[in-house]
Coordinates of C-alpha atoms in Angstrom, one line a residue:
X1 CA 244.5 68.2 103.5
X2 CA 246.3 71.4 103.9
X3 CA 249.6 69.8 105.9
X4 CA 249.4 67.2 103.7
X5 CA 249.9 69.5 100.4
X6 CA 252.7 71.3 102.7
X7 CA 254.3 68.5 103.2
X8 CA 254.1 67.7 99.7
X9 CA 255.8 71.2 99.0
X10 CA 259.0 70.4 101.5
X11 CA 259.6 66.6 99.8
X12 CA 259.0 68.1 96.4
X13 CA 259.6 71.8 96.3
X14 CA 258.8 73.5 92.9
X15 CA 261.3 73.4 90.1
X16 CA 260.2 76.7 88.4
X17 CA 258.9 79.5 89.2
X18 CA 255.6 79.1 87.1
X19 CA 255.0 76.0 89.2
X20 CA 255.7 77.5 92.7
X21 CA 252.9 80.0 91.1
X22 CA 250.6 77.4 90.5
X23 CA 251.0 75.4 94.2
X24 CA 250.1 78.7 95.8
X25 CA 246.9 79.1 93.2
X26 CA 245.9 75.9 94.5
X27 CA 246.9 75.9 97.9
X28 CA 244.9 79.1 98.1
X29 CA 241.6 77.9 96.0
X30 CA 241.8 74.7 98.4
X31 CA 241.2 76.7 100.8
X32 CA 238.0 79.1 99.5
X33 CA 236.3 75.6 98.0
X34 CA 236.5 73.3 100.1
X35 CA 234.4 71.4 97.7
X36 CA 237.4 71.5 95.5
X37 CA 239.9 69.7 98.3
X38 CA 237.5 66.6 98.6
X39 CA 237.3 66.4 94.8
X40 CA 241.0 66.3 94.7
X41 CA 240.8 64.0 97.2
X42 CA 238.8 61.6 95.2
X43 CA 240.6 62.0 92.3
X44 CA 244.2 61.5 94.2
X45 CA 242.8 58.3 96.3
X46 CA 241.9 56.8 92.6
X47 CA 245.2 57.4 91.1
X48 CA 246.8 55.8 94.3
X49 CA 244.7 52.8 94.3
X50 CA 245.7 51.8 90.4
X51 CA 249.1 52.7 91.3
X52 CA 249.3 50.6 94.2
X53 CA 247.6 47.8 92.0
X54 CA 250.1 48.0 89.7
X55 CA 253.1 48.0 92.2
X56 CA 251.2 45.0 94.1
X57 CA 251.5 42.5 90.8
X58 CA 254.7 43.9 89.2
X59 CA 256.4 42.8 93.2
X60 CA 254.3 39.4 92.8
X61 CA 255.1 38.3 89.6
X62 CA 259.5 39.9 90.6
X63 CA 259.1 36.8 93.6
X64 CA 258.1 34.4 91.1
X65 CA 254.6 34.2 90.7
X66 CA 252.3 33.1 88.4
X67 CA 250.4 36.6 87.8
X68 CA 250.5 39.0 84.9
X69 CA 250.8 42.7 85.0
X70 CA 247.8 43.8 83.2
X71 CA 245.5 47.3 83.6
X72 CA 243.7 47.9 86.4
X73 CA 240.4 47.1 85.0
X74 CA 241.2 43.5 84.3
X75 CA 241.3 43.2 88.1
X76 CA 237.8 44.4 88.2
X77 CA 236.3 43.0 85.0
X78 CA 232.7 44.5 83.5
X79 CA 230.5 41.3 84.3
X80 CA 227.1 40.9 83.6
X81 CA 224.5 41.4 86.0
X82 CA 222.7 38.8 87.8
X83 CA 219.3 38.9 88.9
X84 CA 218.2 37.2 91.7
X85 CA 214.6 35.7 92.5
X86 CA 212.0 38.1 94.2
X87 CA 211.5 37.2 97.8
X88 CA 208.3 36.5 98.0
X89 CA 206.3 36.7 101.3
X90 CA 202.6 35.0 102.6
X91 CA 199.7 36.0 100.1
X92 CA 196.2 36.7 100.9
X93 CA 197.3 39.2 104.3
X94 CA 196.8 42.7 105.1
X95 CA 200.1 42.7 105.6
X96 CA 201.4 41.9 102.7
X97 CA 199.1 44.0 100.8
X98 CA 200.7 46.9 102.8
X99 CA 204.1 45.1 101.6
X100 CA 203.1 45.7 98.1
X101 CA 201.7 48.9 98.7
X102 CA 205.3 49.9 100.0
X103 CA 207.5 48.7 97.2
X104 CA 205.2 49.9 94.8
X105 CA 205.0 53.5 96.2
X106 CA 209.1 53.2 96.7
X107 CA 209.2 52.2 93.1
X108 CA 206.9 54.6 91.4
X109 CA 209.1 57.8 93.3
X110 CA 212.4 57.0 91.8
X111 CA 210.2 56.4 88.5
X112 CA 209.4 59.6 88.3
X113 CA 212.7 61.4 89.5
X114 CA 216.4 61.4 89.0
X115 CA 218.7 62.0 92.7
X116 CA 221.8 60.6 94.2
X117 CA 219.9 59.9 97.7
X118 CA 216.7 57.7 98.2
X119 CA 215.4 57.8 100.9
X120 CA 212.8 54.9 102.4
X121 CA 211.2 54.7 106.5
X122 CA 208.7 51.8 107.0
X123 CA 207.7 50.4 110.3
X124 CA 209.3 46.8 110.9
X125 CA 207.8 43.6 108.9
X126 CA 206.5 45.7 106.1
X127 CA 209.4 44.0 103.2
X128 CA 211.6 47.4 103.3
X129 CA 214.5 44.8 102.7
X130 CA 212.9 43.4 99.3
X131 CA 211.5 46.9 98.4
X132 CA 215.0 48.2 98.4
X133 CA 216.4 45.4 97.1
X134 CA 214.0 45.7 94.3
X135 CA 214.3 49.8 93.7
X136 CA 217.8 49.5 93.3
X137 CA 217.5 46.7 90.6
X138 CA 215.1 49.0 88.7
X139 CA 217.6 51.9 89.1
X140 CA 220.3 49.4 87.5
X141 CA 217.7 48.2 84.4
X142 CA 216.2 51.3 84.2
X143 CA 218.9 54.1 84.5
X144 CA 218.8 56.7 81.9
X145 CA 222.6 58.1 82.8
X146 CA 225.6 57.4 80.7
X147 CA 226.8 53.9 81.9
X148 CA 225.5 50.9 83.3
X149 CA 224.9 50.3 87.5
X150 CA 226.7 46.5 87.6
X151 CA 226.6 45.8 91.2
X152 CA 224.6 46.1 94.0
X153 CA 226.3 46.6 97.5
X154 CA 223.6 46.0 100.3
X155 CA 225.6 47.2 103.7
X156 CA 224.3 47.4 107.4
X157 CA 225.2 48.0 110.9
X158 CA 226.8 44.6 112.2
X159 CA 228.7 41.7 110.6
X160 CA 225.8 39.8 112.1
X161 CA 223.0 40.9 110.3
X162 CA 224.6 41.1 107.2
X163 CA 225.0 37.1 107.8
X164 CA 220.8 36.9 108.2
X165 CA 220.2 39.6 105.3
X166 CA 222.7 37.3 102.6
X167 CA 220.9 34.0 104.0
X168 CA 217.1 34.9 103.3
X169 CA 217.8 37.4 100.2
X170 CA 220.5 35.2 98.3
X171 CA 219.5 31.8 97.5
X172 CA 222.5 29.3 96.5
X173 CA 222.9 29.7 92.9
X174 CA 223.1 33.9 92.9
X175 CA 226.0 35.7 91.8
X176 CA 226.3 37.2 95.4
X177 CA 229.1 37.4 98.3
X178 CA 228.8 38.4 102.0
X179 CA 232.3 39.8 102.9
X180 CA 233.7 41.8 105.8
X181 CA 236.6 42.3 107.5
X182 CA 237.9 38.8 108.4
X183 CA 235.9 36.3 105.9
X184 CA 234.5 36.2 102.3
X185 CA 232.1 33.8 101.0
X186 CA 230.1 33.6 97.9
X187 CA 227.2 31.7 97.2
X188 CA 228.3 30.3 93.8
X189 CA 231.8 28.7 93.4
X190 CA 234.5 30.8 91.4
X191 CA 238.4 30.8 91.2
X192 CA 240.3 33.2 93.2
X193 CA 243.3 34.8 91.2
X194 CA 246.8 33.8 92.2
X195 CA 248.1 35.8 94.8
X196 CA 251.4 37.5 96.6
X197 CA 251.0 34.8 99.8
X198 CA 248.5 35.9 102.0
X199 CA 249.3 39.6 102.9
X200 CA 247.1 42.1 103.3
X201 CA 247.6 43.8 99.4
X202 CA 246.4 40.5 97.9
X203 CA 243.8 40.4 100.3
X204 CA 242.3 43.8 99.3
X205 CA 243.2 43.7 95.6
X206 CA 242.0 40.1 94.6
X207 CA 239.0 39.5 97.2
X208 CA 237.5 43.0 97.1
X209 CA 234.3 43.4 98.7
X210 CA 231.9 44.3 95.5
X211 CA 233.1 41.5 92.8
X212 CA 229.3 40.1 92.5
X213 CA 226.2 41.3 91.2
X214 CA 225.4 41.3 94.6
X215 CA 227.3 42.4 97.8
X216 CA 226.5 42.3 101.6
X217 CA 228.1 44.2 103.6
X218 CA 228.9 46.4 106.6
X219 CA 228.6 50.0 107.1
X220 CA 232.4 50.4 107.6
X221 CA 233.9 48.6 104.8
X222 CA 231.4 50.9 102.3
X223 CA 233.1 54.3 104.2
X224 CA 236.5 52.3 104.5
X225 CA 236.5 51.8 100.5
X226 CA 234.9 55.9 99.7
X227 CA 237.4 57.3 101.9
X228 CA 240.2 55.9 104.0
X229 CA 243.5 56.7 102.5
X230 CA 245.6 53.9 103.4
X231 CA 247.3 52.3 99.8
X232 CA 244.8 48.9 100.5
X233 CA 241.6 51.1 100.8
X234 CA 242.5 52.7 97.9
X235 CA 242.5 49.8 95.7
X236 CA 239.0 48.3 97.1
X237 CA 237.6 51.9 96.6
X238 CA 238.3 50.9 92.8
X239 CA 236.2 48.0 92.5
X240 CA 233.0 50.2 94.6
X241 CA 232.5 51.9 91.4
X242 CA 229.0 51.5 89.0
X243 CA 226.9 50.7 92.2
X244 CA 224.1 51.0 93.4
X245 CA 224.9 51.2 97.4
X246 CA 222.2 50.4 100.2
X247 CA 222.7 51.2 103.4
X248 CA 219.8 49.7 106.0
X249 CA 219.1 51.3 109.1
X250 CA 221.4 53.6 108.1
X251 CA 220.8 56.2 111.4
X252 CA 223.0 54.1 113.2
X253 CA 225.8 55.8 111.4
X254 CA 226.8 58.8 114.4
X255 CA 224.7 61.6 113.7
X256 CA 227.9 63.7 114.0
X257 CA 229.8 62.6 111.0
X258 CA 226.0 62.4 108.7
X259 CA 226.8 65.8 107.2
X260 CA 230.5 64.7 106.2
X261 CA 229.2 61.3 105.0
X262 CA 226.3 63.1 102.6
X263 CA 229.3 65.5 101.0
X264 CA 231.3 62.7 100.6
X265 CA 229.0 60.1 99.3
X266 CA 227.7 63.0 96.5
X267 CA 231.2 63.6 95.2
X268 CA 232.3 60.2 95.3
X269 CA 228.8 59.2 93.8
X270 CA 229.0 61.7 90.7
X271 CA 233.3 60.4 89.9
X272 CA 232.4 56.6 90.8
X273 CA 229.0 56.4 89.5
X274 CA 227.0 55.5 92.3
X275 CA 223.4 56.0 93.2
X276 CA 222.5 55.6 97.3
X277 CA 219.5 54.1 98.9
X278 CA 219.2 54.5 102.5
X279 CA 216.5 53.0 104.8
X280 CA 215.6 53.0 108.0
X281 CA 212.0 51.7 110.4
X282 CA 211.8 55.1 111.9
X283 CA 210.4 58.4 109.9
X284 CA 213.3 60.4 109.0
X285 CA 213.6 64.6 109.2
X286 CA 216.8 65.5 106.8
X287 CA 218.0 68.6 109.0
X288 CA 219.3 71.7 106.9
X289 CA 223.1 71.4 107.5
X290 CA 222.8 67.9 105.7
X291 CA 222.8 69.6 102.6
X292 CA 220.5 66.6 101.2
X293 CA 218.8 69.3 98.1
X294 CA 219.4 65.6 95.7
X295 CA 217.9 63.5 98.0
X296 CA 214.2 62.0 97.4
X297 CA 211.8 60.2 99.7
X298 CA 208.2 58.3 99.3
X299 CA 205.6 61.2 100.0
X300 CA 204.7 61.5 103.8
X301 CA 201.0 61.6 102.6
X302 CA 201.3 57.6 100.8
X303 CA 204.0 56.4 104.1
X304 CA 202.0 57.7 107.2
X305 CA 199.0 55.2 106.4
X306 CA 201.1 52.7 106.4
X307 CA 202.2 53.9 110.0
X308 CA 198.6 54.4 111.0
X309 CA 197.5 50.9 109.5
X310 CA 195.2 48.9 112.3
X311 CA 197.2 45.6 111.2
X312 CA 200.6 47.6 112.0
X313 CA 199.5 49.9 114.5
X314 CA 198.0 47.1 116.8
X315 CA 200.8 44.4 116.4
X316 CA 203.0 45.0 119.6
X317 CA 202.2 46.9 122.6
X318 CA 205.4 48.2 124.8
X319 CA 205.7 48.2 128.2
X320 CA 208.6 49.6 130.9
X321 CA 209.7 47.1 133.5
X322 CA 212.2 49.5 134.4
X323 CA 215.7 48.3 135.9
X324 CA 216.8 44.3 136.3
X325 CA 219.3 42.2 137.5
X326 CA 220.4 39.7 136.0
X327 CA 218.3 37.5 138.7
X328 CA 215.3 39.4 138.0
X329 CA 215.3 39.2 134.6
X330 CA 215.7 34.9 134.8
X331 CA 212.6 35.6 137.1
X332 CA 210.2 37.3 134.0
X333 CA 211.7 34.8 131.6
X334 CA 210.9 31.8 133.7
X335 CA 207.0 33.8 134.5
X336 CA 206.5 33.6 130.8
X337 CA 207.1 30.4 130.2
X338 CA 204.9 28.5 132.8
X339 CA 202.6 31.0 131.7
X340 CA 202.1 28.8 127.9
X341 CA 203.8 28.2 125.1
X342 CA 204.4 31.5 123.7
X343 CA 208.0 31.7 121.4
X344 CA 209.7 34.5 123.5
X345 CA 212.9 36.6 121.8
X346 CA 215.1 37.9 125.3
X347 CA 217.8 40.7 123.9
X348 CA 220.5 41.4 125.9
X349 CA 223.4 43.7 126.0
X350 CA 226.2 43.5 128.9
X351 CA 228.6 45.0 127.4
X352 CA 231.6 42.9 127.2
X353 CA 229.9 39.8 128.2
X354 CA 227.1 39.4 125.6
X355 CA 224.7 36.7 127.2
X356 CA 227.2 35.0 129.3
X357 CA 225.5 36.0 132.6
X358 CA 222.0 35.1 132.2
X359 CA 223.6 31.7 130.5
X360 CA 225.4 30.6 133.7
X361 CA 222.1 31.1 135.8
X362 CA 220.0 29.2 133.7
X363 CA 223.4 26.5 133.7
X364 CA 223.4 26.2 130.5
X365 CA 227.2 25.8 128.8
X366 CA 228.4 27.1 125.6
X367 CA 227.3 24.3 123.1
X368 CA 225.7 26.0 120.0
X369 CA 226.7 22.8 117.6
X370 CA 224.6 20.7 120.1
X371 CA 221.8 23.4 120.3
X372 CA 221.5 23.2 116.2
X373 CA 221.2 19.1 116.7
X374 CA 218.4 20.0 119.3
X375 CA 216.6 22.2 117.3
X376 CA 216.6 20.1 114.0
X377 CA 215.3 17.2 116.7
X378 CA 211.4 16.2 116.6
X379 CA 210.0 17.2 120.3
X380 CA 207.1 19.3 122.0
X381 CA 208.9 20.9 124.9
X382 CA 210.2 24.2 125.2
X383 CA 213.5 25.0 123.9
X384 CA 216.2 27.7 124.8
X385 CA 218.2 28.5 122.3
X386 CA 221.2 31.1 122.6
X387 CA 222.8 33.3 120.4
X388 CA 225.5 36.0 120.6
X389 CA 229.0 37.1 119.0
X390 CA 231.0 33.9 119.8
X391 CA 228.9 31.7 117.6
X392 CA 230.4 30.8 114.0
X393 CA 229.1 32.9 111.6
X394 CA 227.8 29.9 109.3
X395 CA 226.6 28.5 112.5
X396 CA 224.6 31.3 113.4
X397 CA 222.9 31.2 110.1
X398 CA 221.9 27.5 110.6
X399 CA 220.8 28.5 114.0
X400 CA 218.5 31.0 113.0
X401 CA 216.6 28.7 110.3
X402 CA 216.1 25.9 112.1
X403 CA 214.8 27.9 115.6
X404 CA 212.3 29.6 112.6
X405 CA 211.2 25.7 111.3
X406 CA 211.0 24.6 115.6
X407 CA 208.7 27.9 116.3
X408 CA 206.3 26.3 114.1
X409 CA 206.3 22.7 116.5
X410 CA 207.1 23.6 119.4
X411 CA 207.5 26.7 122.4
X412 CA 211.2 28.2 121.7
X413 CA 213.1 30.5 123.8
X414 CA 215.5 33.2 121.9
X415 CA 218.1 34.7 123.7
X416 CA 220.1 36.9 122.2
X417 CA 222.2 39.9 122.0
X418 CA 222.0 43.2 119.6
X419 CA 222.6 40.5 116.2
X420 CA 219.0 40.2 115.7
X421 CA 217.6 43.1 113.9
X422 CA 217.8 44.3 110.3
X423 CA 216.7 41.9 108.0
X424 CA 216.0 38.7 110.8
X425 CA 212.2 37.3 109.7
X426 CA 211.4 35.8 113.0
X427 CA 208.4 36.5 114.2
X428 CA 207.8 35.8 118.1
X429 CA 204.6 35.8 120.3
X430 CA 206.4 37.9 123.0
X431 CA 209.3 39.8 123.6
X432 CA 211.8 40.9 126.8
X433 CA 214.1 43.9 125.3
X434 CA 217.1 45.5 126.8
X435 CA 216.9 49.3 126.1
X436 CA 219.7 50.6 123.6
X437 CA 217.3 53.5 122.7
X438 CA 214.1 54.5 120.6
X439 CA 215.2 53.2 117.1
X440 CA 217.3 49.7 118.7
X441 CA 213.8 49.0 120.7
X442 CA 211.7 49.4 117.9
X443 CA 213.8 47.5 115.3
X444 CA 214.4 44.9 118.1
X445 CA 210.4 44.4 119.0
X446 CA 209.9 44.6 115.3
X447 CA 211.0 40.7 115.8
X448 CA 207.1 40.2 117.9
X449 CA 204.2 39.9 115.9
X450 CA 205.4 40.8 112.4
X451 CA 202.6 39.3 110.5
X452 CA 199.8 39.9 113.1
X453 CA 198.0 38.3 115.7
X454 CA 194.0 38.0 117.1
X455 CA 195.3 40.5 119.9
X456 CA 198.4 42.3 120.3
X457 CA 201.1 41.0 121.3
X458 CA 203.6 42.4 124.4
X459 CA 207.4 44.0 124.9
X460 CA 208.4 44.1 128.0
X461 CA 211.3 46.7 127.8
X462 CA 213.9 47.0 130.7
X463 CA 217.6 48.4 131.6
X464 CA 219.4 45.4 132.2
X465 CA 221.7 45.7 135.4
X466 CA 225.4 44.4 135.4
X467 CA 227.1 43.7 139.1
X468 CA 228.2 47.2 139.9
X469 CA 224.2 48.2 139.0
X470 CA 225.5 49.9 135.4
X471 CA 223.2 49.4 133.2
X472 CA 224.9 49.2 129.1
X473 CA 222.7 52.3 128.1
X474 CA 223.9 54.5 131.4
X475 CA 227.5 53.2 129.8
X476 CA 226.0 54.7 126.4
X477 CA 225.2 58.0 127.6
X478 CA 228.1 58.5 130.0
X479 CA 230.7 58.0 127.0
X480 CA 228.6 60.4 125.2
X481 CA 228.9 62.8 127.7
X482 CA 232.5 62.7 127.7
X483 CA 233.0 63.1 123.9
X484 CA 233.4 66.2 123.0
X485 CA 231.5 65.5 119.4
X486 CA 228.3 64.9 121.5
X487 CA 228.9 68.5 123.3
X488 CA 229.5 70.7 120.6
X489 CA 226.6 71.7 118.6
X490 CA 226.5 69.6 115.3
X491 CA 225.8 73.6 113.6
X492 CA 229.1 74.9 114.9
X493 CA 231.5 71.6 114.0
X494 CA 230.3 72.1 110.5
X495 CA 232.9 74.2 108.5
X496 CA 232.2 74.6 105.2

C-alpha cells in the first residue's frame, strides 16, 4: 500500500502546496493505522469496480452492441429473496433429534446476540449444513440493522463439493446458482444480459458469482471478490454486497493468512454489509492474535454433549494400517469384499494422479458415462464405482445419486479422491482413508456410519505409497517445511 500511494505521488505529483500537505498527513496516518490503509482499500477497490463497470459497457455499446450505459446498480438489481424448502432428514432417530438439538441451539445464539462472526463445530452427520443454511436465513428475515441481507453465498473448500452441497440443498425450482471459476449454472432458467463477446470483463460483470438468493461457491472466489485488486475482481466484489456469507469447513483456509482474513472480512463486512458464518466438524479454539472480540459460538456446555452422545460417539471406530502400496491397498479392498456385502468408501490421494493407479490394477478403464448406466441398472452384485477430478462436473453429481439409490440394492464400492467431504450424504458400512491429517480423516470417515448402526462400524486409515515410497502427506509436510510461512511464528508475521 505504501509503494502503491508513492507511486501515485510520482504519476500525479501535487498541484498545490495545501495538497502536497495533505498526501504527507495521509501517507503518514497510513502508516500509524493500519486500520485506516485497509479501509481505504475497500473504499478505493469499490470506486474501481463501478468505474471499470462503467468503462466495460460505454466500450461495448462504442463496438456496436446492444447494451445501455446505465448505473452500476442496475447491473446488480435489489431482487427479492427466495426461500428454499427445509431439508428435511429421517424422523423418529436419535440422530436426528441431535440434528434438531443442533440447529435449534445454533439458532437460539444468534437470537439472542448481534456479531459479524458465527461460529458453529459439530461432529459429521449431525445437519451442520441445513443448520447453517437455516441461521443465516433467520439472520436475513430477522436482522434488526439498517438494510436488508438479499443473498446468501454458501462457499467451501473444492469446486467438487460445492457441486454435492448445490445438488442436495437446491432443489430445481430455487432461485440458486453454483459458480466458480470456469462454469455457472443455475437451477431456474433466466436471461443473461448482452455482452462485449466473451472476454473476461463480461464474464465478471454480467455472470457474477452472487446474482441469486442463493450462491455456492468456493473459498477462493469469496476472498477473490473481498480483496484482489485486479479491475475484474473489483467489479464481482460489487455484487458480494448485502450477504450473508458461509464458509464450511472453513480451517482449511491456511492458518497463516486466518488473522488477515478476520481483519479483512470485518472491514469489508461493516462497508458491504455482510454477516459471516463459519463451520467446521472439529471444536474450534479462536487464538488471541485473531482478534475475533465480534465473533459468537454455540456455548461449549450445549455442543460437547452432542460430542459425547453414545449414538455419535459409537458410530465409527479408527484404526492405523500404517503405510501401503498401491498393491497392498488392492489387497484390503479385495479382503473386504469377500468378506460380505458391506458398501466400502476407498479415498485416495496420489498427488497428480488422483485414482489412476489403483484403477489400472483393478483394469478398470476410464468410463464414468457407462458406470452411471451401471449403477441406474437393476442387479445384486457388487459394484465399483470411481470418482475423481476428471469426471464432468454434472456427471459427478448424477454419479453420486444414483451410487446412494444402488447402496440401498446392492454391495457398492466407492473409490474416490479428496471430493467427498463437506456436504456428501452417503453413508457407508466401512471405510479405507488415505491420511491428509486430523480434520480431512475425520470429515472423510464422517462418510461411515452417519445415521448409526447395531455396532460400530470401522476406518481403516493408511499413508498411501506412490512408486518412489512418497507418501502425499510426507509431500504435505515437506512443502511445509520449506515455506517459510510455516517457519516463522504466526505471533511474529503479524504486524499490526
Amino acid at each position: 500500500m505504501q509503494k502503491a500511494w508513492e507511486d501515485l505521488g510520482k504519476i500525479a505529483p501535487a498541484a498545490s502546496r495545501t495538497r502536497s500537505s495533505l498526501n504527507c498527513f495521509f501517507a503518514e496516518q497510513f502508516q500509524k493505522h493500519p486500520e485506516w490503509r485497509l479501509k481505504a482499500y475497500l473504499q478505493s477497490r469499490s470506486l474501481l469496480g463501478r468505474m471499470c463497470l462503467t468503462d466495460h459497457r460505454s466500450a461495448a455499446k462504442q463496438s456496436g452492441k446492444t447494451i445501455t450505459v446505465t448505473p452500476w446498480k442496475d447491473a446488480f438489481p435489489e431482487h427479492v429473496f427466495q426461500p428454499r424448502p427445509e431439508r428435511l432428514f429421517p424422523q423418529n432417530s436419535s440422530i436426528e433429534r441431535l440434528r434438531h438439538t443442533l440447529k435449534e441451539c445454533f439458532l437460539e445464539t444468534i437470537h439472542q446476540h448481534n456479531r459479524t462472526f458465527y461460529f458453529i463445530d459439530a461432529p459429521t452427520g449431525l445437519g451442520k449444513t441445513e443448520a447453517m443454511l437455516c441461521a443465516a436465513e433467520y439472520l436475513r428475515a430477522h436482522t434488526q440493522e439498517p438494510g436488508q441481507f438479499r443473498k446468501i453465498v454458501f462457499a467451501v473448500p473444492q469446486v467438487s463439493v460445492a457441486d454435492q452441497v448445490f445438488e442436495d440443498y437446491f432443489p430445481p425450482g430455487c432461485d440458486a446458482q453454483i459458480w466458480n471459476y470456469r462454469r455457472r449454472e443455475r437451477s431456474v432458467s433466466a436471461e443473461t444480459p448482452s455482452t462485449n463477446g466473451s472476454d473476461a470483463e463480461a464474464l465478471e460483470a454480467e455472470q457474477h458469482p452472487f446474482q441469486c438468493s442463493y450462491n455456492v461457491t468456493t473459498f477462493n472466489q469469496v476472498l477473490l471478490a473481498m480483496c484482489h485488486p485486479n479491475r475484474n475482481r473489483c467489479i464481482r466484489g460489487l455484487g458480494l454486497q448485502d450477504a450473508v456469507i458461509i464458509l464450511d469447513e472453513f480451517h482449511k483456509l491456511p492458518q497463516v493468512i486466518l488473522p488477515f482474513f478476520f481483519r479483512l472480512a470485518r472491514e469489508y463486512g461493516s462497508f458491504h454489509h455482510c454477516k459471516f458464518i463459519l463451520g467446521s466438524a472439529t471444536p474450534l479454539e479462536p487464538l488471541k492474535f485473531w482478534d475475533l472480540q465480534d465473533s459468537l459460538r454455540i456455548p461449549e456446555e450445549k455442543t460437547k454433549p452432542l460430542y459425547q452422545a453414545p449414538e455419535i460417539n459409537n458410530r465409527r471406530i479408527y484404526h492405523s494400517l500404517g503405510r501401503l502400496s498401491v498393491a497392498q491397498l488392492k489387497a484390503r479392498i479385495e479382503e473386504i469384499h469377500d468378506s460380505g456385502n458391506q458398501n466400502l468408501l476407498v479415498v485416495v490421494n496420489l498427488i497428480e494422479q488422483g485414482s489412476w493407479p489403483l484403477r489400472r490394477l483393478f483394469g478398470q478403464p476410464f468410463q464414468p458415462w457407462q458406470q452411471l448406466k451401471e449403477l441406474q441398472t437393476p442387479g445384486s452384485g457388487r459394484i465399483i464405482v470411481w470418482l475423481d477430478g476428471l469426471v464432468p462436473p454434472g456427471l459427478r453429481r448424477d454419479l453420486i445419486t444414483a451410487a446412494r439409490e444402488a447402496m440401498k440394492h446392492r454391495p457398492l464400492t466407492l473409490i474416490s479422491t479428496q471430493m467427498i467431504e463437506v456436504g456428501v450424504d452417503l453413508d457407508f458400512d466401512t471405510a479405507l482413508i488415505d491420511y491428509q491429517g486430523i480434520a480431512a480423516t475425520i470429515q472423510r470417515g464422517g462418510r461411515v456410519g452417519r445415521n448409526g448402526r447395531a455396532e460400530p462400524c470401522h476406518v481403516g486409515v493408511f499413508e498411501l505409497e506412490d512408486n518412489e515410497s512418497n507418501s502425499s502427506w510426507s509431500r504435505i509436510l515437506a512443502v511445509r517445511e520449506r515455506d517459510p510461512r510455516w517457519i516463522i511464528s504466526a505471533f511474529e508475521s503479524v504486524k499490526g
